[in-house]
Coordinates of C-alpha atoms in Angstrom, one line a residue:
M10 CA 99.5 75.2 142.6
L11 CA 102.3 74.4 140.1
K12 CA 100.8 71.0 139.4
T13 CA 97.4 72.5 138.8
R14 CA 98.8 75.0 136.3
R15 CA 100.7 72.2 134.5
K16 CA 97.6 70.1 134.3
E17 CA 95.6 73.0 132.9
L18 CA 98.4 73.6 130.3
V19 CA 98.3 70.0 129.3
I20 CA 94.6 70.1 128.9
N21 CA 94.7 73.2 126.9
M22 CA 97.4 71.8 124.6
K23 CA 95.4 68.6 124.0
A24 CA 92.3 70.7 123.2
L25 CA 94.4 72.9 120.8
I26 CA 95.9 69.8 119.1
K27 CA 92.5 68.2 118.8
G28 CA 91.0 71.4 117.3
F29 CA 93.9 71.8 114.9
S30 CA 93.6 68.1 113.9
A31 CA 89.8 68.5 113.3
A32 CA 90.4 71.6 111.2
L33 CA 93.2 70.0 109.3
F34 CA 91.0 66.9 108.6
A35 CA 88.1 69.1 107.4
V36 CA 90.5 71.0 105.1
L37 CA 92.0 67.8 103.7
T38 CA 88.5 66.3 103.2
T39 CA 87.4 69.4 101.4
I40 CA 90.4 69.4 99.1
M41 CA 90.0 65.7 98.4
A42 CA 86.3 66.3 97.5
I43 CA 87.3 69.2 95.2
V44 CA 90.0 67.2 93.5
G45 CA 87.6 64.3 93.1
Y46 CA 85.0 66.6 91.5
Y47 CA 87.4 68.2 89.1
S48 CA 88.8 64.8 88.2
Q49 CA 85.3 63.8 87.1
V50 CA 84.2 66.8 85.2
L51 CA 87.3 68.3 83.6
P52 CA 88.3 66.9 80.1
E53 CA 91.3 64.7 79.8
S54 CA 92.6 66.2 76.6
Y55 CA 93.3 69.8 75.5
Y56 CA 94.4 71.7 72.4
V57 CA 96.8 74.6 73.0
S58 CA 98.4 77.0 70.5
Q59 CA 101.6 77.6 72.6
N60 CA 103.7 76.0 75.3
G61 CA 103.6 76.9 79.0
S62 CA 101.3 76.5 81.9
R63 CA 97.8 78.0 81.6
T64 CA 95.0 78.6 84.1
L65 CA 91.7 77.1 83.3
N66 CA 88.5 79.1 83.9
C67 CA 87.2 77.1 86.8
L68 CA 85.6 78.4 90.1
L69 CA 88.9 77.5 91.9
H70 CA 92.4 77.9 90.5
V71 CA 93.2 75.0 88.2
T72 CA 96.2 74.9 86.0
L73 CA 97.1 72.8 82.9
E74 CA 100.8 72.1 82.9
S75 CA 103.2 70.1 80.6
K76 CA 105.2 67.5 82.4
E77 CA 109.0 68.1 82.3
D78 CA 109.7 65.0 80.3
A79 CA 107.2 66.0 77.7
V80 CA 108.2 69.6 76.9
S81 CA 110.3 68.8 73.9
A82 CA 107.5 66.6 72.4
S83 CA 105.1 69.5 72.5
S84 CA 107.4 72.0 71.0
A85 CA 106.5 71.2 67.4
C86 CA 103.2 72.1 65.9
G87 CA 100.8 69.2 66.1
G88 CA 102.9 67.4 68.7
E89 CA 101.3 65.7 71.7
A90 CA 102.5 66.0 75.3
D91 CA 101.7 64.5 78.6
G92 CA 100.2 67.1 80.9
E93 CA 98.7 67.4 84.4
L94 CA 95.9 69.3 85.9
K95 CA 96.7 70.8 89.3
L96 CA 94.6 72.5 92.0
F97 CA 96.2 75.9 93.0
G98 CA 99.1 74.9 90.8
V99 CA 100.3 72.4 93.4
I100 CA 97.8 69.6 94.2
P101 CA 97.6 67.0 91.4
I102 CA 94.1 66.4 90.0
K103 CA 94.7 64.0 87.1
D104 CA 96.9 63.4 84.0
A105 CA 95.8 65.1 80.8
S106 CA 97.0 65.0 77.2
I107 CA 98.0 68.2 75.5
T108 CA 98.1 68.7 71.7
K109 CA 100.0 71.7 70.5
T110 CA 98.6 73.0 67.2
E111 CA 97.9 76.1 65.2
A112 CA 94.4 77.5 65.9
P113 CA 92.1 77.0 62.8
V114 CA 90.9 80.2 61.2
L115 CA 87.2 80.5 60.3
I116 CA 84.9 83.1 58.8
P117 CA 82.5 84.1 61.6
G118 CA 78.8 84.1 60.5
G119 CA 76.0 85.9 62.2
T120 CA 73.8 85.8 59.0
P121 CA 70.3 84.2 59.2
V122 CA 69.7 80.8 57.5
G123 CA 66.5 78.9 56.7
I124 CA 66.5 75.3 57.6
K125 CA 64.7 72.7 55.4
F126 CA 65.0 69.3 56.9
L127 CA 63.6 65.8 56.0
T128 CA 63.9 63.0 58.5
D129 CA 65.3 59.6 58.0
G130 CA 62.1 57.6 58.3
V131 CA 59.2 59.2 60.3
M132 CA 59.1 60.2 64.0
V133 CA 56.3 59.3 66.4
V134 CA 55.3 62.5 68.1
K135 CA 52.2 61.2 69.9
V136 CA 50.2 58.0 70.6
Q137 CA 46.5 57.9 71.2
D138 CA 43.6 55.5 71.4
V139 CA 41.8 54.6 68.2
A140 CA 38.6 53.2 69.7
D141 CA 37.3 51.9 73.1
G142 CA 40.6 52.4 74.8
V143 CA 42.6 50.5 72.2
C144 CA 45.9 51.9 70.8
P145 CA 47.7 49.5 68.4
A146 CA 50.9 51.6 68.7
V147 CA 51.0 51.2 72.5
E148 CA 50.2 47.5 72.2
A149 CA 53.1 47.1 69.7
G150 CA 55.4 48.9 72.1
L151 CA 55.8 52.2 70.3
C152 CA 56.1 55.5 72.1
A153 CA 56.6 59.2 71.4
G154 CA 60.1 59.9 70.2
D155 CA 60.5 56.6 68.3
N156 CA 61.7 56.8 64.7
I157 CA 60.1 54.3 62.3
V158 CA 62.6 53.5 59.6
S159 CA 60.7 50.9 57.5
A160 CA 57.3 49.2 57.2
N161 CA 57.0 45.6 55.8
G162 CA 60.5 46.1 54.4
Q163 CA 59.8 49.4 52.6
K164 CA 62.1 52.2 53.5
L165 CA 59.9 55.1 54.7
C166 CA 60.4 58.5 53.1
S167 CA 57.3 60.4 54.2
S168 CA 54.4 60.4 56.7
S169 CA 51.9 59.8 53.9
Q170 CA 53.7 56.7 52.8
L171 CA 53.3 55.1 56.2
S172 CA 49.7 56.3 56.5
D173 CA 48.9 54.6 53.1
I174 CA 50.4 51.3 54.3
I175 CA 48.4 51.4 57.6
S176 CA 45.1 52.4 56.0
S177 CA 45.4 49.6 53.3
S178 CA 46.4 46.9 55.8
K179 CA 42.9 45.7 56.4
G180 CA 44.0 45.0 60.0
E181 CA 46.8 42.6 59.1
K182 CA 50.1 42.9 61.0
I183 CA 52.7 45.4 59.7
E184 CA 56.3 44.7 60.5
L185 CA 58.1 47.9 61.6
E186 CA 61.8 48.6 62.0
V187 CA 62.2 51.2 64.8
M188 CA 65.1 53.2 66.1
R189 CA 65.0 54.4 69.7
D190 CA 68.0 56.2 71.3
N191 CA 70.3 54.6 68.7
D192 CA 68.9 51.1 69.3
V193 CA 67.2 49.4 66.4
F194 CA 64.5 46.8 66.9
S195 CA 61.4 45.3 65.2
V196 CA 57.8 45.4 66.3
S197 CA 54.5 44.0 64.9
L198 CA 51.7 46.6 64.5
S199 CA 48.1 45.5 64.1
P200 CA 46.0 48.4 63.0
V201 CA 42.3 48.6 64.0
F202 CA 39.3 50.0 62.2
S203 CA 38.2 53.4 63.2
E204 CA 34.4 54.0 63.0
H205 CA 35.0 57.7 63.1
D206 CA 37.4 57.9 60.1
G207 CA 36.1 54.8 58.3
T208 CA 39.7 53.4 57.8
Y209 CA 42.3 51.5 59.6
K210 CA 44.4 53.4 62.2
A211 CA 47.5 52.7 64.3
G212 CA 47.0 55.4 66.9
I213 CA 50.1 57.4 66.1
W214 CA 50.8 61.0 65.1
I215 CA 54.0 61.1 62.9
R216 CA 56.3 63.8 61.5
D217 CA 58.7 63.6 58.6
S218 CA 60.1 67.2 58.3
S219 CA 61.0 70.4 60.0
A220 CA 61.7 74.0 58.9
G221 CA 62.8 77.1 60.7
V222 CA 65.2 80.0 61.0
G223 CA 68.6 79.9 62.7
T224 CA 72.0 81.6 62.5
L225 CA 75.2 80.6 60.7
T226 CA 78.1 80.3 63.1
Y227 CA 81.1 79.9 60.8
I228 CA 82.4 79.0 57.3
D229 CA 85.7 77.2 56.9
P230 CA 87.5 79.2 54.1
A231 CA 89.7 76.2 53.3
T232 CA 86.9 73.7 52.6
G233 CA 83.7 75.7 52.2
C234 CA 82.1 73.8 55.1
Y235 CA 79.9 75.5 57.7
G236 CA 78.5 75.1 61.2
A237 CA 75.2 76.6 62.4
L238 CA 72.8 76.6 65.4
G239 CA 75.2 75.1 68.0
H240 CA 72.4 72.7 69.0
P241 CA 70.5 70.0 67.2
I242 CA 67.3 70.3 65.1
S243 CA 64.9 68.6 67.4
D244 CA 61.2 67.7 67.3
C245 CA 59.1 70.4 68.9
D246 CA 56.8 67.9 70.7
T247 CA 59.2 65.2 71.9
Y248 CA 62.4 67.3 72.0
K249 CA 64.2 64.4 70.4
T250 CA 67.0 65.0 67.9
L251 CA 65.5 64.5 64.4
P252 CA 67.4 61.8 62.4
L253 CA 68.7 63.4 59.2
G254 CA 67.4 62.0 55.9
S255 CA 68.3 65.0 53.8
G256 CA 68.3 68.8 54.2
E257 CA 69.5 72.2 53.0
I258 CA 70.0 75.7 54.2
V259 CA 68.6 78.6 52.3
D260 CA 69.1 82.4 52.4
V261 CA 66.7 84.3 54.7
T262 CA 65.8 87.9 55.3
I263 CA 64.7 88.8 58.8
T264 CA 61.4 90.7 58.6
G265 CA 60.7 91.2 62.3
Y266 CA 60.9 89.9 65.8
E267 CA 59.0 89.4 69.0
K268 CA 60.7 91.0 72.0
G269 CA 61.7 88.6 74.7
E270 CA 60.3 89.0 78.2
R271 CA 60.7 87.2 81.5
G272 CA 58.9 83.9 81.1
C273 CA 58.3 84.4 77.4
P274 CA 61.2 84.1 75.0
G275 CA 61.1 86.2 71.9
E276 CA 61.5 85.0 68.3
L277 CA 63.0 86.2 65.0
F278 CA 60.7 86.1 62.0
G279 CA 62.1 85.7 58.5
K280 CA 61.2 84.8 54.9
F281 CA 63.1 82.5 52.5
V282 CA 64.7 84.6 49.8
S283 CA 64.5 82.0 47.1
G284 CA 64.1 78.3 46.5
L285 CA 67.8 77.9 45.8
A286 CA 69.8 76.0 48.4
A287 CA 72.7 78.0 49.9
G288 CA 74.2 74.8 51.2
S289 CA 73.6 71.2 52.1
I290 CA 73.0 69.6 55.5
V291 CA 75.1 66.5 56.1
K292 CA 75.0 66.2 59.9
N293 CA 72.5 67.0 62.7
C294 CA 73.9 66.4 66.2
D295 CA 74.1 67.8 69.7
Q296 CA 76.7 70.4 68.7
G297 CA 74.7 71.8 65.7
V298 CA 74.0 71.5 62.0
F299 CA 76.9 71.0 59.6
G300 CA 77.3 70.9 55.8
R301 CA 78.8 72.6 52.8
I302 CA 78.2 76.1 51.5
N303 CA 77.3 76.4 47.8
Y304 CA 78.3 80.0 47.4
P305 CA 80.2 81.7 50.3
S306 CA 79.0 85.2 50.8
A307 CA 82.1 86.2 52.9
T308 CA 85.8 86.3 51.9
A309 CA 88.7 84.4 53.5
A310 CA 90.1 87.8 54.4
S311 CA 87.5 88.1 57.1
A312 CA 88.6 84.8 58.8
I313 CA 89.8 84.9 62.4
P314 CA 91.5 82.3 64.6
I315 CA 89.4 80.3 67.1
A316 CA 90.0 80.2 70.8
F317 CA 90.5 76.7 72.3
K318 CA 88.3 76.0 75.3
S319 CA 91.3 76.3 77.6
E320 CA 91.7 79.9 76.4
V321 CA 88.2 81.2 76.9
K322 CA 87.8 83.4 79.9
A323 CA 85.2 85.4 81.8
G324 CA 84.9 89.0 80.7
S325 CA 83.7 91.2 77.9
A326 CA 83.0 89.7 74.4
K327 CA 80.8 90.3 71.4
I328 CA 78.2 88.4 69.5
L329 CA 77.3 88.7 65.8
A330 CA 73.6 88.6 65.2
T331 CA 71.0 89.7 62.6
I332 CA 67.7 91.1 63.8
D333 CA 66.8 93.0 60.6
G334 CA 67.5 92.1 56.9
N335 CA 70.4 89.8 56.4
S336 CA 73.5 91.7 57.6
P337 CA 74.9 90.9 61.0
K338 CA 75.9 93.5 63.6
E339 CA 78.2 93.3 66.6
Y340 CA 76.6 93.5 70.1
E341 CA 78.3 93.7 73.4
V342 CA 78.0 90.8 75.9
E343 CA 79.7 89.6 79.0
I344 CA 80.9 86.0 79.5
E345 CA 79.9 85.3 83.1
K346 CA 80.7 81.7 83.5
I347 CA 82.5 78.9 81.8
N348 CA 81.8 75.2 82.2
L349 CA 84.6 72.9 81.0
S350 CA 82.6 69.7 81.9
E351 CA 82.2 67.4 78.9
S352 CA 78.6 66.8 80.1
A353 CA 77.7 70.4 79.5
T354 CA 77.4 69.8 75.8
T355 CA 75.7 72.9 74.4
K356 CA 75.8 74.9 77.7
N357 CA 79.5 75.6 78.2
I358 CA 79.3 79.3 78.4
V359 CA 76.9 81.7 80.2
I360 CA 76.6 85.1 78.5
K361 CA 74.8 88.2 79.5
V362 CA 73.8 90.8 76.9
T363 CA 75.1 94.3 77.9
D364 CA 74.5 96.1 74.6
Q365 CA 71.8 98.7 75.3
E366 CA 70.6 98.8 71.7
L367 CA 70.0 95.1 71.6
L368 CA 68.3 95.1 75.0
K369 CA 66.0 97.9 73.9
L370 CA 65.1 96.2 70.7
T371 CA 64.8 92.5 71.5
G372 CA 65.2 92.3 75.3
G373 CA 68.4 90.3 74.8
I374 CA 68.6 86.8 73.3
I375 CA 65.6 85.5 71.3
Q376 CA 64.8 82.4 69.4
G377 CA 66.5 82.4 66.0
M378 CA 69.8 83.7 67.4
S379 CA 71.0 80.2 68.0
G380 CA 74.3 79.9 66.3
S381 CA 75.3 83.6 66.6
P382 CA 79.1 83.6 66.9
I383 CA 80.7 84.7 70.2
I384 CA 84.0 86.6 69.7
Q385 CA 86.5 87.5 72.4
D386 CA 89.8 89.3 72.0
G387 CA 89.6 88.9 68.2
K388 CA 89.0 85.1 68.4
L389 CA 85.9 83.0 67.7
V390 CA 85.2 81.3 71.0
G391 CA 81.7 79.8 70.5
A392 CA 78.1 80.2 69.6
V393 CA 74.9 81.2 71.3
T394 CA 72.6 78.2 71.9
H395 CA 69.9 79.0 74.4
V396 CA 68.1 81.8 76.1
F397 CA 67.2 81.8 79.8
V398 CA 63.4 81.8 79.9
S399 CA 63.4 83.5 83.3
D400 CA 65.9 86.2 82.0
P401 CA 66.2 86.9 78.3
T402 CA 69.3 89.1 78.8
R403 CA 71.2 85.9 79.6
G404 CA 71.8 82.6 77.8
Y405 CA 74.1 79.7 77.1
G406 CA 76.8 79.1 74.5
I407 CA 78.8 76.2 73.1
F408 CA 82.6 76.1 72.6
I409 CA 83.6 76.5 69.0
E410 CA 86.2 73.8 69.6
D411 CA 83.3 71.3 70.3
M412 CA 81.5 72.3 67.1
L413 CA 84.6 71.8 65.1
E414 CA 85.2 68.4 66.6
A415 CA 81.6 67.4 65.7
S416 CA 82.1 68.7 62.2
N417 CA 85.3 66.6 61.8
G418 CA 83.2 63.6 62.7
A419 CA 81.4 64.1 59.4
G420 CA 84.6 64.7 57.5
L421 CA 84.2 68.4 57.5
A422 CA 86.3 71.5 58.3
N423 CA 90.0 71.9 59.1
A424 CA 89.5 71.5 62.9
A425 CA 92.2 71.1 65.5

């Protein structure tokens, strides 16, 4: 009897140890997977305005901590320190660099701006057959989204210029310089005669300009530089970022809007106040449109500090937007989610409109609000970039830190 009980006890202990080992293995595997994921998606460098450990706004508890041997190096404004990301404040994820600096101060926008934009070269928006299934553009290797920079050595400034070159070619080859996704190459285009139009055609639809309404995000009081939109000016057919030739922003008055509904995003309508440029456009990129203001309408006294991405948190916030005239108003929103991944680009923040007035009037976020500043705890944290088509009360935003870094790339602003 005693031997039987001992045998049962041994069997039970083995089963318990086996179960515990399996559970421990599962936990360790999960932790390793989480660490691997955060190691891939979280940035390797951070700006901070003060020393000390801070909790990042991730789904799980992730902290950014200075290493002990780097504390003194980060004590001075502008100093760099070695840091480390840790899961639950204990498990190392990866090393990170920390730059301690004073937060830049910016004048928040919210005012509407008109965009006048001329491309560098001309963009192919569509290719089609000219006759009998023949498309010279396709045969030359062109496709929608390509940007044609020059033709027979002539720098292209307009669609009509390229059209004239093609129609007068008499079918002879035209040497084109083309840019596709930052790669530049040459092709030979052989136009064919179109019986329908009575002229030579290449089988391409092209675009050389864009215009629209957006929202100013900020003005740097120290330099007079601005940022707007929070996303690039893109071609409406190909969704490719338009290469900047020249451009300007102009004053706009909002005259009305179409209310947003599920499956149908609304839109702001406005008219250009005058032909005078309010500012230049010197850069068009993933993070927005940047340039210099000709005559600032706001004073430096209204400037507020920015919040670095490591400081942004879920919770209540406000947006500045204009849905009538040209004076912005504050509207209540909730920051629901924060994505620190560098691949998120213009979709770092998920916001939900909670302001009953704005919900009643526009249904939430509508087209034209892109660039509306997001303010939390008295700091400028980002800008509205997109509306959810399935739910106009919600949308995406970009970190203001990322907009400033893109602006710096063009030699603008006093960014961190």
